[in-house]
């Protein structure tokens, strides 16, 4: 088998994963796209290892060994990443990347000058809530 077939398949997988990372807003889909990219790299490692092992009969198959380490690291990464996404989803109620902000910031907070998001001055009720938050953290 030619080296071009797995290389083309690997590049298609990698481009699909890259598109998924750049275009998707759901954190779980982004993690799945990262896994696609890692699998494309694994396919390339194994393909080049087989291709290079045909030239030398006594090889260590280092590409295949590196692929096993990559699979183990990817499994740990997806476990930790999924745990973080689930914790954020339980706390915020969404896994949309665009809607996730700093934990100290809430959607109804004003701009940097203390004004409301629509440009008007904040009302007295918002100041009371801000004062209560400051007292609770102190």
Short mmCIF file of N, CA, C and O in Angstrom, two decimals:
data_model
loop_
_atom_site.label_atom_id
_atom_site.label_comp_id
_atom_site.label_asym_id
_atom_site.label_seq_id
_atom_site.Cartn_x
_atom_site.Cartn_y
_atom_site.Cartn_z
N UNK A 1 0.84 -1.17 0.00
CA UNK A 1 0.00 0.00 0.00
C UNK A 1 0.90 1.25 0.00
O UNK A 1 1.92 1.30 0.65
N UNK A 2 0.46 2.25 -0.73
CA UNK A 2 1.21 3.49 -0.82
C UNK A 2 1.04 4.33 0.44
O UNK A 2 0.04 4.23 1.14
N UNK A 3 2.00 5.16 0.69
CA UNK A 3 1.94 6.06 1.83
C UNK A 3 0.93 7.18 1.62
O UNK A 3 0.42 7.76 2.58
N UNK A 4 0.56 7.42 0.38
CA UNK A 4 -0.34 8.54 0.08
C UNK A 4 -1.74 8.30 0.63
O UNK A 4 -2.41 9.25 1.06
N UNK A 5 -2.22 7.07 0.63
CA UNK A 5 -3.59 6.80 1.09
C UNK A 5 -3.80 7.14 2.56
O UNK A 5 -4.72 7.90 2.89
N UNK A 6 -2.99 6.63 3.46
CA UNK A 6 -3.20 7.03 4.86
C UNK A 6 -2.88 8.50 5.11
O UNK A 6 -3.48 9.14 5.98
N UNK A 7 -1.95 9.07 4.34
CA UNK A 7 -1.63 10.49 4.52
C UNK A 7 -2.80 11.38 4.12
O UNK A 7 -3.11 12.36 4.80
N UNK A 8 -3.47 11.03 3.02
CA UNK A 8 -4.64 11.81 2.59
C UNK A 8 -5.78 11.65 3.58
O UNK A 8 -6.44 12.62 3.96
N UNK A 9 -6.01 10.42 4.03
CA UNK A 9 -7.06 10.18 5.02
C UNK A 9 -6.75 10.92 6.32
O UNK A 9 -7.65 11.54 6.93
N UNK A 10 -5.50 10.93 6.73
CA UNK A 10 -5.10 11.63 7.94
C UNK A 10 -5.30 13.13 7.79
O UNK A 10 -5.76 13.80 8.72
N UNK A 11 -4.95 13.67 6.65
CA UNK A 11 -5.14 15.11 6.45
C UNK A 11 -6.62 15.48 6.41
O UNK A 11 -7.01 16.53 6.93
N UNK A 12 -7.47 14.63 5.85
CA UNK A 12 -8.91 14.88 5.86
C UNK A 12 -9.47 14.83 7.28
O UNK A 12 -10.29 15.68 7.66
N UNK A 13 -9.03 13.85 8.06
CA UNK A 13 -9.47 13.77 9.46
C UNK A 13 -9.01 14.99 10.25
O UNK A 13 -9.78 15.55 11.04
N UNK A 14 -7.78 15.40 10.03
CA UNK A 14 -7.25 16.54 10.76
C UNK A 14 -7.99 17.82 10.39
O UNK A 14 -8.33 18.63 11.25
N UNK A 15 -8.27 18.02 9.10
CA UNK A 15 -9.00 19.22 8.66
C UNK A 15 -10.43 19.21 9.19
O UNK A 15 -10.96 20.27 9.56
N UNK A 16 -11.05 18.04 9.25
CA UNK A 16 -12.40 17.95 9.82
C UNK A 16 -12.38 18.31 11.30
O UNK A 16 -13.24 19.03 11.79
N UNK A 17 -11.39 17.82 12.03
CA UNK A 17 -11.25 18.16 13.44
C UNK A 17 -10.96 19.63 13.64
O UNK A 17 -11.49 20.27 14.56
N UNK A 18 -10.12 20.20 12.79
CA UNK A 18 -9.80 21.63 12.90
C UNK A 18 -11.04 22.48 12.63
O UNK A 18 -11.29 23.46 13.34
N UNK A 19 -11.84 22.09 11.64
CA UNK A 19 -13.09 22.80 11.38
C UNK A 19 -14.02 22.71 12.59
O UNK A 19 -14.66 23.68 12.95
N UNK A 20 -14.08 21.54 13.19
CA UNK A 20 -14.94 21.36 14.36
C UNK A 20 -14.50 22.21 15.53
O UNK A 20 -15.33 22.77 16.26
N UNK A 21 -13.20 22.36 15.74
CA UNK A 21 -12.70 23.19 16.84
C UNK A 21 -13.01 24.66 16.58
O UNK A 21 -13.40 25.40 17.48
N UNK A 22 -12.85 25.10 15.34
CA UNK A 22 -13.03 26.51 15.03
C UNK A 22 -14.50 26.92 14.86
O UNK A 22 -14.85 28.05 15.15
N UNK A 23 -15.35 26.01 14.42
CA UNK A 23 -16.72 26.39 14.09
C UNK A 23 -17.73 26.05 15.17
O UNK A 23 -18.77 26.69 15.25
N UNK A 24 -17.47 25.08 16.01
CA UNK A 24 -18.46 24.65 16.99
C UNK A 24 -18.41 25.51 18.24
O UNK A 24 -17.37 26.01 18.63
N UNK A 25 -19.55 25.64 18.89
CA UNK A 25 -19.64 26.42 20.11
C UNK A 25 -19.93 25.53 21.32
O UNK A 25 -19.85 25.99 22.44
N UNK A 26 -20.26 24.29 21.12
CA UNK A 26 -20.53 23.37 22.21
C UNK A 26 -19.20 22.77 22.66
O UNK A 26 -18.43 22.26 21.85
N UNK A 27 -18.94 22.80 23.95
CA UNK A 27 -17.64 22.36 24.47
C UNK A 27 -17.41 20.86 24.23
O UNK A 27 -16.28 20.44 23.97
N UNK A 28 -18.46 20.07 24.29
CA UNK A 28 -18.30 18.63 24.08
C UNK A 28 -17.94 18.35 22.62
O UNK A 28 -17.08 17.50 22.34
N UNK A 29 -18.54 19.07 21.69
CA UNK A 29 -18.20 18.89 20.28
C UNK A 29 -16.77 19.36 20.00
O UNK A 29 -16.08 18.78 19.15
N UNK A 30 -16.31 20.38 20.70
CA UNK A 30 -14.93 20.82 20.54
C UNK A 30 -13.97 19.74 21.03
O UNK A 30 -12.95 19.45 20.39
N UNK A 31 -14.29 19.11 22.16
CA UNK A 31 -13.45 18.01 22.65
C UNK A 31 -13.43 16.84 21.68
O UNK A 31 -12.39 16.21 21.47
N UNK A 32 -14.58 16.53 21.09
CA UNK A 32 -14.62 15.45 20.09
C UNK A 32 -13.79 15.80 18.86
O UNK A 32 -13.12 14.93 18.28
N UNK A 33 -13.77 17.07 18.48
CA UNK A 33 -12.97 17.49 17.34
C UNK A 33 -11.48 17.41 17.65
O UNK A 33 -10.68 17.05 16.78
N UNK A 34 -11.11 17.72 18.87
CA UNK A 34 -9.70 17.56 19.27
C UNK A 34 -9.30 16.09 19.20
O UNK A 34 -8.18 15.76 18.79
N UNK A 35 -10.20 15.21 19.60
CA UNK A 35 -9.92 13.77 19.51
C UNK A 35 -9.74 13.34 18.05
O UNK A 35 -8.90 12.49 17.75
N UNK A 36 -10.53 13.90 17.14
CA UNK A 36 -10.36 13.59 15.72
C UNK A 36 -8.97 14.01 15.24
O UNK A 36 -8.31 13.29 14.48
N UNK A 37 -8.51 15.18 15.69
CA UNK A 37 -7.19 15.65 15.30
C UNK A 37 -6.09 14.74 15.86
O UNK A 37 -5.12 14.43 15.16
N UNK A 38 -6.25 14.29 17.09
CA UNK A 38 -5.26 13.37 17.67
C UNK A 38 -5.26 12.02 16.95
O UNK A 38 -4.20 11.42 16.74
N UNK A 39 -6.42 11.55 16.54
CA UNK A 39 -6.48 10.29 15.80
C UNK A 39 -5.84 10.43 14.42
O UNK A 39 -5.26 9.47 13.90
N UNK A 40 -5.95 11.60 13.81
CA UNK A 40 -5.28 11.83 12.54
C UNK A 40 -3.76 11.77 12.71
O UNK A 40 -3.06 11.19 11.88
N UNK A 41 -3.27 12.33 13.79
CA UNK A 41 -1.83 12.26 14.07
C UNK A 41 -1.41 10.81 14.32
O UNK A 41 -0.36 10.37 13.85
N UNK A 42 -2.23 10.06 15.05
CA UNK A 42 -1.91 8.65 15.31
C UNK A 42 -1.85 7.85 14.02
O UNK A 42 -0.97 7.00 13.85
N UNK A 43 -2.78 8.11 13.12
CA UNK A 43 -2.77 7.41 11.83
C UNK A 43 -1.51 7.74 11.05
O UNK A 43 -0.90 6.85 10.44
N UNK A 44 -1.09 8.99 11.09
CA UNK A 44 0.15 9.37 10.42
C UNK A 44 1.36 8.69 11.04
O UNK A 44 2.26 8.23 10.33
N UNK A 45 1.40 8.63 12.37
CA UNK A 45 2.53 7.98 13.04
C UNK A 45 2.65 6.51 12.65
O UNK A 45 3.74 6.02 12.33
N UNK A 46 1.54 5.80 12.64
CA UNK A 46 1.57 4.38 12.30
C UNK A 46 1.91 4.19 10.82
O UNK A 46 2.69 3.30 10.45
N UNK A 47 1.36 5.01 9.96
CA UNK A 47 1.62 4.88 8.52
C UNK A 47 3.09 5.12 8.20
O UNK A 47 3.71 4.36 7.44
N UNK A 48 3.67 6.15 8.78
CA UNK A 48 5.09 6.42 8.52
C UNK A 48 5.98 5.37 9.18
O UNK A 48 7.05 5.04 8.65
N UNK A 49 5.56 4.82 10.31
CA UNK A 49 6.33 3.76 10.94
C UNK A 49 6.37 2.52 10.06
O UNK A 49 7.42 1.91 9.87
N UNK A 50 5.23 2.16 9.49
CA UNK A 50 5.18 0.99 8.60
C UNK A 50 5.98 1.27 7.34
O UNK A 50 6.70 0.40 6.85
N UNK A 51 5.88 2.48 6.82
CA UNK A 51 6.60 2.82 5.59
C UNK A 51 8.11 2.81 5.81
O UNK A 51 8.86 2.34 4.98
N UNK A 52 8.54 3.32 6.97
CA UNK A 52 9.98 3.34 7.24
C UNK A 52 10.51 1.97 7.65
O UNK A 52 11.69 1.69 7.47
N UNK A 53 9.66 1.12 8.20
CA UNK A 53 10.12 -0.21 8.62
C UNK A 53 10.36 -1.12 7.42
O UNK A 53 11.05 -2.13 7.55
N UNK A 54 9.82 -0.80 6.27
CA UNK A 54 10.10 -1.61 5.07
C UNK A 54 11.53 -1.43 4.61
O UNK A 54 12.12 -2.34 4.03
N UNK A 55 12.12 -0.26 4.89
CA UNK A 55 13.50 -0.01 4.49
C UNK A 55 14.49 -0.74 5.39
O UNK A 55 15.48 -1.29 4.92
N UNK A 56 14.23 -0.75 6.67
CA UNK A 56 15.12 -1.41 7.62
C UNK A 56 14.35 -2.52 8.32
O UNK A 56 13.29 -2.30 8.90
N UNK A 57 14.87 -3.73 8.26
CA UNK A 57 14.17 -4.88 8.84
C UNK A 57 14.21 -4.89 10.37
O UNK A 57 13.27 -5.32 11.01
N UNK A 58 15.29 -4.44 10.95
CA UNK A 58 15.42 -4.45 12.41
C UNK A 58 15.08 -3.07 12.97
O UNK A 58 15.95 -2.26 13.23
N UNK A 59 13.80 -2.83 13.14
CA UNK A 59 13.37 -1.54 13.68
C UNK A 59 12.65 -1.75 15.00
O UNK A 59 12.21 -2.85 15.32
N UNK A 60 12.51 -0.69 15.75
CA UNK A 60 11.87 -0.75 17.05
C UNK A 60 10.39 -0.39 17.00
O UNK A 60 9.71 -0.45 18.02
N UNK A 61 9.89 -0.01 15.85
CA UNK A 61 8.51 0.43 15.69
C UNK A 61 8.18 1.54 16.69
O UNK A 61 7.22 1.47 17.44
N UNK A 62 9.01 2.56 16.68
CA UNK A 62 8.82 3.67 17.62
C UNK A 62 7.56 4.47 17.31
O UNK A 62 6.97 5.05 18.22
N UNK A 63 7.12 4.51 16.07
CA UNK A 63 5.89 5.21 15.73
C UNK A 63 4.67 4.57 16.38
O UNK A 63 3.78 5.26 16.87
N UNK A 64 4.66 3.25 16.41
CA UNK A 64 3.54 2.54 17.04
C UNK A 64 3.57 2.69 18.55
O UNK A 64 2.53 2.82 19.20
N UNK A 65 4.76 2.69 19.13
CA UNK A 65 4.87 2.90 20.58
C UNK A 65 4.45 4.31 20.96
O UNK A 65 3.73 4.51 21.96
N UNK A 66 4.84 5.29 20.15
CA UNK A 66 4.43 6.66 20.40
C UNK A 66 2.92 6.82 20.25
O UNK A 66 2.29 7.58 20.98
N UNK A 67 2.32 6.07 19.33
CA UNK A 67 0.87 6.09 19.16
C UNK A 67 0.16 5.57 20.41
O UNK A 67 -0.87 6.12 20.82
N UNK A 68 0.69 4.53 21.02
CA UNK A 68 0.09 4.02 22.25
C UNK A 68 0.13 5.06 23.37
O UNK A 68 -0.84 5.22 24.12
N UNK A 69 1.25 5.78 23.49
CA UNK A 69 1.34 6.83 24.49
C UNK A 69 0.36 7.96 24.18
O UNK A 69 -0.26 8.52 25.08
N UNK A 70 0.22 8.29 22.90
CA UNK A 70 -0.71 9.35 22.51
C UNK A 70 -2.14 8.96 22.82
O UNK A 70 -2.94 9.80 23.27
N UNK A 71 -2.50 7.71 22.62
CA UNK A 71 -3.85 7.24 22.93
C UNK A 71 -4.10 7.32 24.44
O UNK A 71 -5.18 7.74 24.88
N UNK A 72 -3.11 6.95 25.23
CA UNK A 72 -3.27 7.02 26.69
C UNK A 72 -3.42 8.47 27.16
O UNK A 72 -4.26 8.77 28.01
N UNK A 73 -2.63 9.36 26.61
CA UNK A 73 -2.72 10.77 26.99
C UNK A 73 -4.05 11.35 26.53
O UNK A 73 -4.68 12.14 27.24
N UNK A 74 -4.52 10.96 25.35
CA UNK A 74 -5.80 11.47 24.84
C UNK A 74 -6.96 10.98 25.71
O UNK A 74 -7.92 11.73 25.95
N UNK A 75 -6.87 9.76 26.20
CA UNK A 75 -7.92 9.24 27.08
C UNK A 75 -7.96 10.03 28.40
O UNK A 75 -9.04 10.38 28.90
N UNK A 76 -6.79 10.32 28.94
CA UNK A 76 -6.75 11.11 30.18
C UNK A 76 -7.24 12.53 29.92
O UNK A 76 -7.98 13.10 30.74
N UNK A 77 -6.87 13.09 28.79
CA UNK A 77 -7.29 14.45 28.45
C UNK A 77 -8.80 14.55 28.27
O UNK A 77 -9.43 15.48 28.76
N UNK A 78 -9.38 13.58 27.63
CA UNK A 78 -10.83 13.64 27.41
C UNK A 78 -11.57 13.39 28.73
O UNK A 78 -12.63 13.96 28.96
N UNK A 79 -11.03 12.59 29.61
CA UNK A 79 -11.65 12.38 30.92
C UNK A 79 -11.65 13.64 31.75
O UNK A 79 -12.68 14.02 32.33
N UNK A 80 -10.51 14.33 31.82
CA UNK A 80 -10.42 15.57 32.58
C UNK A 80 -11.26 16.66 31.92
O UNK A 80 -11.99 17.40 32.59
N UNK A 81 -11.18 16.76 30.60
CA UNK A 81 -11.94 17.78 29.89
C UNK A 81 -13.44 17.60 30.04
O UNK A 81 -14.19 18.56 30.25
N UNK A 82 -13.90 16.36 29.96
CA UNK A 82 -15.33 16.09 30.11
C UNK A 82 -15.79 16.37 31.54
O UNK A 82 -16.89 16.89 31.75
N UNK A 83 -14.95 16.08 32.52
CA UNK A 83 -15.30 16.39 33.91
C UNK A 83 -15.43 17.90 34.11
O UNK A 83 -16.35 18.37 34.79
N UNK A 84 -14.53 18.67 33.51
CA UNK A 84 -14.61 20.12 33.62
C UNK A 84 -15.86 20.65 32.93
O UNK A 84 -16.56 21.51 33.46
N UNK A 85 -16.16 20.13 31.75
CA UNK A 85 -17.35 20.58 31.02
C UNK A 85 -18.61 20.25 31.80
O UNK A 85 -19.53 21.08 31.90
N UNK A 86 -18.68 19.07 32.39
CA UNK A 86 -19.86 18.71 33.18
C UNK A 86 -20.00 19.57 34.43
O UNK A 86 -21.11 19.96 34.80
N UNK A 87 -18.89 19.89 35.07
CA UNK A 87 -18.95 20.77 36.25
C UNK A 87 -19.41 22.17 35.86
O UNK A 87 -20.22 22.79 36.57
N UNK A 88 -18.93 22.68 34.74
CA UNK A 88 -19.36 23.99 34.28
C UNK A 88 -20.83 23.96 33.88
O UNK A 88 -21.59 24.88 34.16
N UNK A 89 -21.26 22.87 33.25
CA UNK A 89 -22.66 22.76 32.84
C UNK A 89 -23.59 22.73 34.05
O UNK A 89 -24.66 23.33 34.04
N UNK A 90 -23.18 22.02 35.09
CA UNK A 90 -24.01 21.98 36.30
C UNK A 90 -24.08 23.34 36.98
O UNK A 90 -25.11 23.72 37.53
N UNK A 91 -23.00 24.09 36.94
CA UNK A 91 -22.98 25.39 37.58
C UNK A 91 -23.65 26.48 36.77
O UNK A 91 -24.32 27.35 37.31
N UNK A 92 -23.49 26.45 35.46
CA UNK A 92 -23.99 27.51 34.61
C UNK A 92 -25.25 27.14 33.84
O UNK A 92 -25.98 28.00 33.39
N UNK A 93 -25.47 25.86 33.60
CA UNK A 93 -26.64 25.43 32.84
C UNK A 93 -26.44 25.44 31.34
O UNK A 93 -27.37 25.22 30.59
N UNK A 94 -25.22 25.69 30.87
CA UNK A 94 -24.94 25.68 29.45
C UNK A 94 -23.50 25.23 29.22
O UNK A 94 -22.65 25.39 30.08
N UNK A 95 -23.27 24.64 28.06
CA UNK A 95 -21.90 24.29 27.68
C UNK A 95 -21.50 25.05 26.42
O UNK A 95 -20.55 24.67 25.75
N UNK A 96 -22.22 26.14 26.13
CA UNK A 96 -21.91 26.99 24.99
C UNK A 96 -20.68 27.83 25.33
O UNK A 96 -20.66 28.56 26.32
N UNK A 97 -19.66 27.74 24.50
CA UNK A 97 -18.39 28.39 24.79
C UNK A 97 -18.53 29.90 24.79
O UNK A 97 -17.91 30.59 25.60
N UNK A 98 -19.36 30.45 23.90
CA UNK A 98 -19.52 31.90 23.83
C UNK A 98 -20.21 32.47 25.06
O UNK A 98 -19.99 33.62 25.43
N UNK A 99 -21.05 31.68 25.71
CA UNK A 99 -21.79 32.18 26.87
C UNK A 99 -21.04 32.02 28.18
O UNK A 99 -21.44 32.55 29.20
N UNK A 100 -19.97 31.27 28.18
CA UNK A 100 -19.19 31.07 29.40
C UNK A 100 -18.23 32.23 29.59
O UNK A 100 -17.47 32.59 28.72
N UNK A 101 -18.27 32.81 30.75
CA UNK A 101 -17.39 33.92 31.09
C UNK A 101 -16.73 33.65 32.42
O UNK A 101 -16.88 32.57 33.00
N UNK A 102 -16.05 34.64 32.92
CA UNK A 102 -15.40 34.52 34.21
C UNK A 102 -16.44 34.22 35.29
O UNK A 102 -17.57 34.69 35.22
N UNK A 103 -16.08 33.45 36.28
CA UNK A 103 -17.04 33.07 37.31
C UNK A 103 -17.51 34.25 38.15
O UNK A 103 -18.58 34.20 38.73
N UNK A 104 -16.74 35.32 38.22
CA UNK A 104 -17.14 36.48 39.02
C UNK A 104 -18.11 37.38 38.25
O UNK A 104 -18.71 38.26 38.83
N UNK A 105 -18.25 37.16 36.97
CA UNK A 105 -19.08 38.01 36.14
C UNK A 105 -20.42 37.35 35.89
O UNK A 105 -20.50 36.17 35.59
N UNK A 106 -21.50 38.12 36.01
CA UNK A 106 -22.82 37.57 35.71
C UNK A 106 -23.37 38.29 34.49
O UNK A 106 -22.93 39.36 34.14
N UNK A 107 -24.37 37.70 33.80
CA UNK A 107 -24.87 38.30 32.57
C UNK A 107 -25.51 39.67 32.76
O UNK A 107 -25.55 40.46 31.84
N UNK A 108 -26.01 40.00 33.96
CA UNK A 108 -26.67 41.28 34.15
C UNK A 108 -25.73 42.35 34.70
O UNK A 108 -26.17 43.45 35.00
N UNK A 109 -24.44 42.04 34.83
CA UNK A 109 -23.48 43.05 35.28
C UNK A 109 -23.32 44.11 34.20
O UNK A 109 -23.47 43.86 33.02
N UNK A 110 -22.98 45.30 34.62
CA UNK A 110 -22.81 46.40 33.70
C UNK A 110 -21.44 46.37 33.05
O UNK A 110 -20.66 45.44 33.18
N UNK A 111 -21.15 47.46 32.35
CA UNK A 111 -19.87 47.59 31.68
C UNK A 111 -18.79 47.95 32.68
O UNK A 111 -19.00 47.96 33.90
N UNK A 112 -17.62 48.34 32.19
CA UNK A 112 -16.51 48.67 33.09
C UNK A 112 -16.73 49.95 33.87
O UNK A 112 -16.16 50.13 34.93
N UNK A 113 -17.60 50.86 33.38
CA UNK A 113 -17.85 52.09 34.10
C UNK A 113 -19.04 52.00 35.05
O UNK A 113 -19.44 52.99 35.64
N UNK A 114 -19.62 50.83 35.20
CA UNK A 114 -20.73 50.64 36.11
C UNK A 114 -22.08 50.88 35.48
O UNK A 114 -23.10 50.77 36.14
N UNK A 115 -22.10 51.22 34.19
CA UNK A 115 -23.38 51.45 33.52
C UNK A 115 -24.01 50.13 33.14
O UNK A 115 -23.36 49.11 33.07
N UNK A 116 -25.30 50.18 32.88
CA UNK A 116 -26.03 48.99 32.46
C UNK A 116 -25.60 48.64 31.04
O UNK A 116 -25.04 49.47 30.32
N UNK A 117 -25.83 47.39 30.59
CA UNK A 117 -25.41 46.99 29.25
C UNK A 117 -26.02 47.84 28.14
O UNK A 117 -25.44 47.99 27.09
N UNK A 118 -27.20 48.45 28.37
CA UNK A 118 -27.82 49.27 27.33
C UNK A 118 -27.35 50.72 27.38
O UNK A 118 -27.81 51.56 26.62
N UNK A 119 -26.44 51.08 28.28
CA UNK A 119 -25.89 52.42 28.36
C UNK A 119 -26.54 53.30 29.40
O UNK A 119 -26.07 54.39 29.69
N UNK A 120 -27.64 52.86 29.99
CA UNK A 120 -28.31 53.66 31.00
C UNK A 120 -27.63 53.48 32.35
O UNK A 120 -26.84 52.57 32.55
N UNK A 121 -27.96 54.36 33.28
CA UNK A 121 -27.37 54.28 34.61
C UNK A 121 -27.98 53.11 35.37
O UNK A 121 -29.15 52.78 35.19
N UNK A 122 -27.20 52.45 36.22
CA UNK A 122 -27.75 51.32 36.98
C UNK A 122 -28.74 51.82 38.04
O UNK A 122 -28.62 52.93 38.55
N UNK A 123 -29.69 50.99 38.35
CA UNK A 123 -30.68 51.37 39.36
C UNK A 123 -30.17 51.06 40.76
O UNK A 123 -29.15 50.40 40.95
N UNK A 124 -30.89 51.51 41.77
CA UNK A 124 -30.46 51.35 43.16
C UNK A 124 -30.49 49.89 43.58
O UNK A 124 -29.69 49.46 44.41
N UNK A 125 -31.38 49.10 43.01
CA UNK A 125 -31.45 47.67 43.35
C UNK A 125 -30.19 46.93 42.94
O UNK A 125 -29.70 46.05 43.64
N UNK A 126 -29.62 47.29 41.79
CA UNK A 126 -28.39 46.65 41.34
C UNK A 126 -27.23 47.01 42.26
O UNK A 126 -26.35 46.19 42.51
N UNK A 127 -27.21 48.27 42.76
CA UNK A 127 -26.13 48.66 43.68
C UNK A 127 -26.24 47.90 44.99
O UNK A 127 -25.23 47.51 45.58
N UNK A 128 -27.47 47.66 45.46
CA UNK A 128 -27.66 46.91 46.70
C UNK A 128 -27.18 45.48 46.54
O UNK A 128 -26.55 44.92 47.45
N UNK A 129 -27.45 44.87 45.39
CA UNK A 129 -27.00 43.49 45.15
C UNK A 129 -25.48 43.46 45.07
O UNK A 129 -24.85 42.56 45.62
N UNK A 130 -24.87 44.46 44.44
CA UNK A 130 -23.41 44.52 44.36
C UNK A 130 -22.80 44.68 45.75
O UNK A 130 -21.79 44.06 46.07
N UNK A 131 -23.41 45.52 46.59
CA UNK A 131 -22.91 45.70 47.95
C UNK A 131 -23.04 44.42 48.76
O UNK A 131 -22.15 44.08 49.53
N UNK A 132 -24.13 43.67 48.57
CA UNK A 132 -24.31 42.40 49.28
C UNK A 132 -23.25 41.40 48.84
O UNK A 132 -22.73 40.63 49.66
N UNK A 133 -22.92 41.38 47.54
CA UNK A 133 -21.88 40.47 47.06
C UNK A 133 -20.53 40.83 47.66
O UNK A 133 -19.76 39.95 48.03
N UNK A 134 -20.25 42.12 47.76
CA UNK A 134 -18.97 42.56 48.33
C UNK A 134 -18.88 42.20 49.80
O UNK A 134 -17.83 41.77 50.29
N UNK A 135 -19.98 42.34 50.53
CA UNK A 135 -19.97 41.97 51.95
C UNK A 135 -19.84 40.48 52.14
O UNK A 135 -19.22 40.01 53.07
N UNK A 136 -20.46 39.71 51.25
CA UNK A 136 -20.40 38.24 51.37
C UNK A 136 -19.01 37.72 51.10
O UNK A 136 -18.58 36.73 51.69
N UNK A 137 -18.27 38.38 50.21
CA UNK A 137 -16.92 37.91 49.90
C UNK A 137 -15.89 38.41 50.88
O UNK A 137 -14.81 37.89 50.96
N UNK A 138 -16.21 39.47 51.64
CA UNK A 138 -15.24 40.06 52.57
C UNK A 138 -15.11 39.23 53.84
O UNK A 138 -15.74 38.33 54.17
#
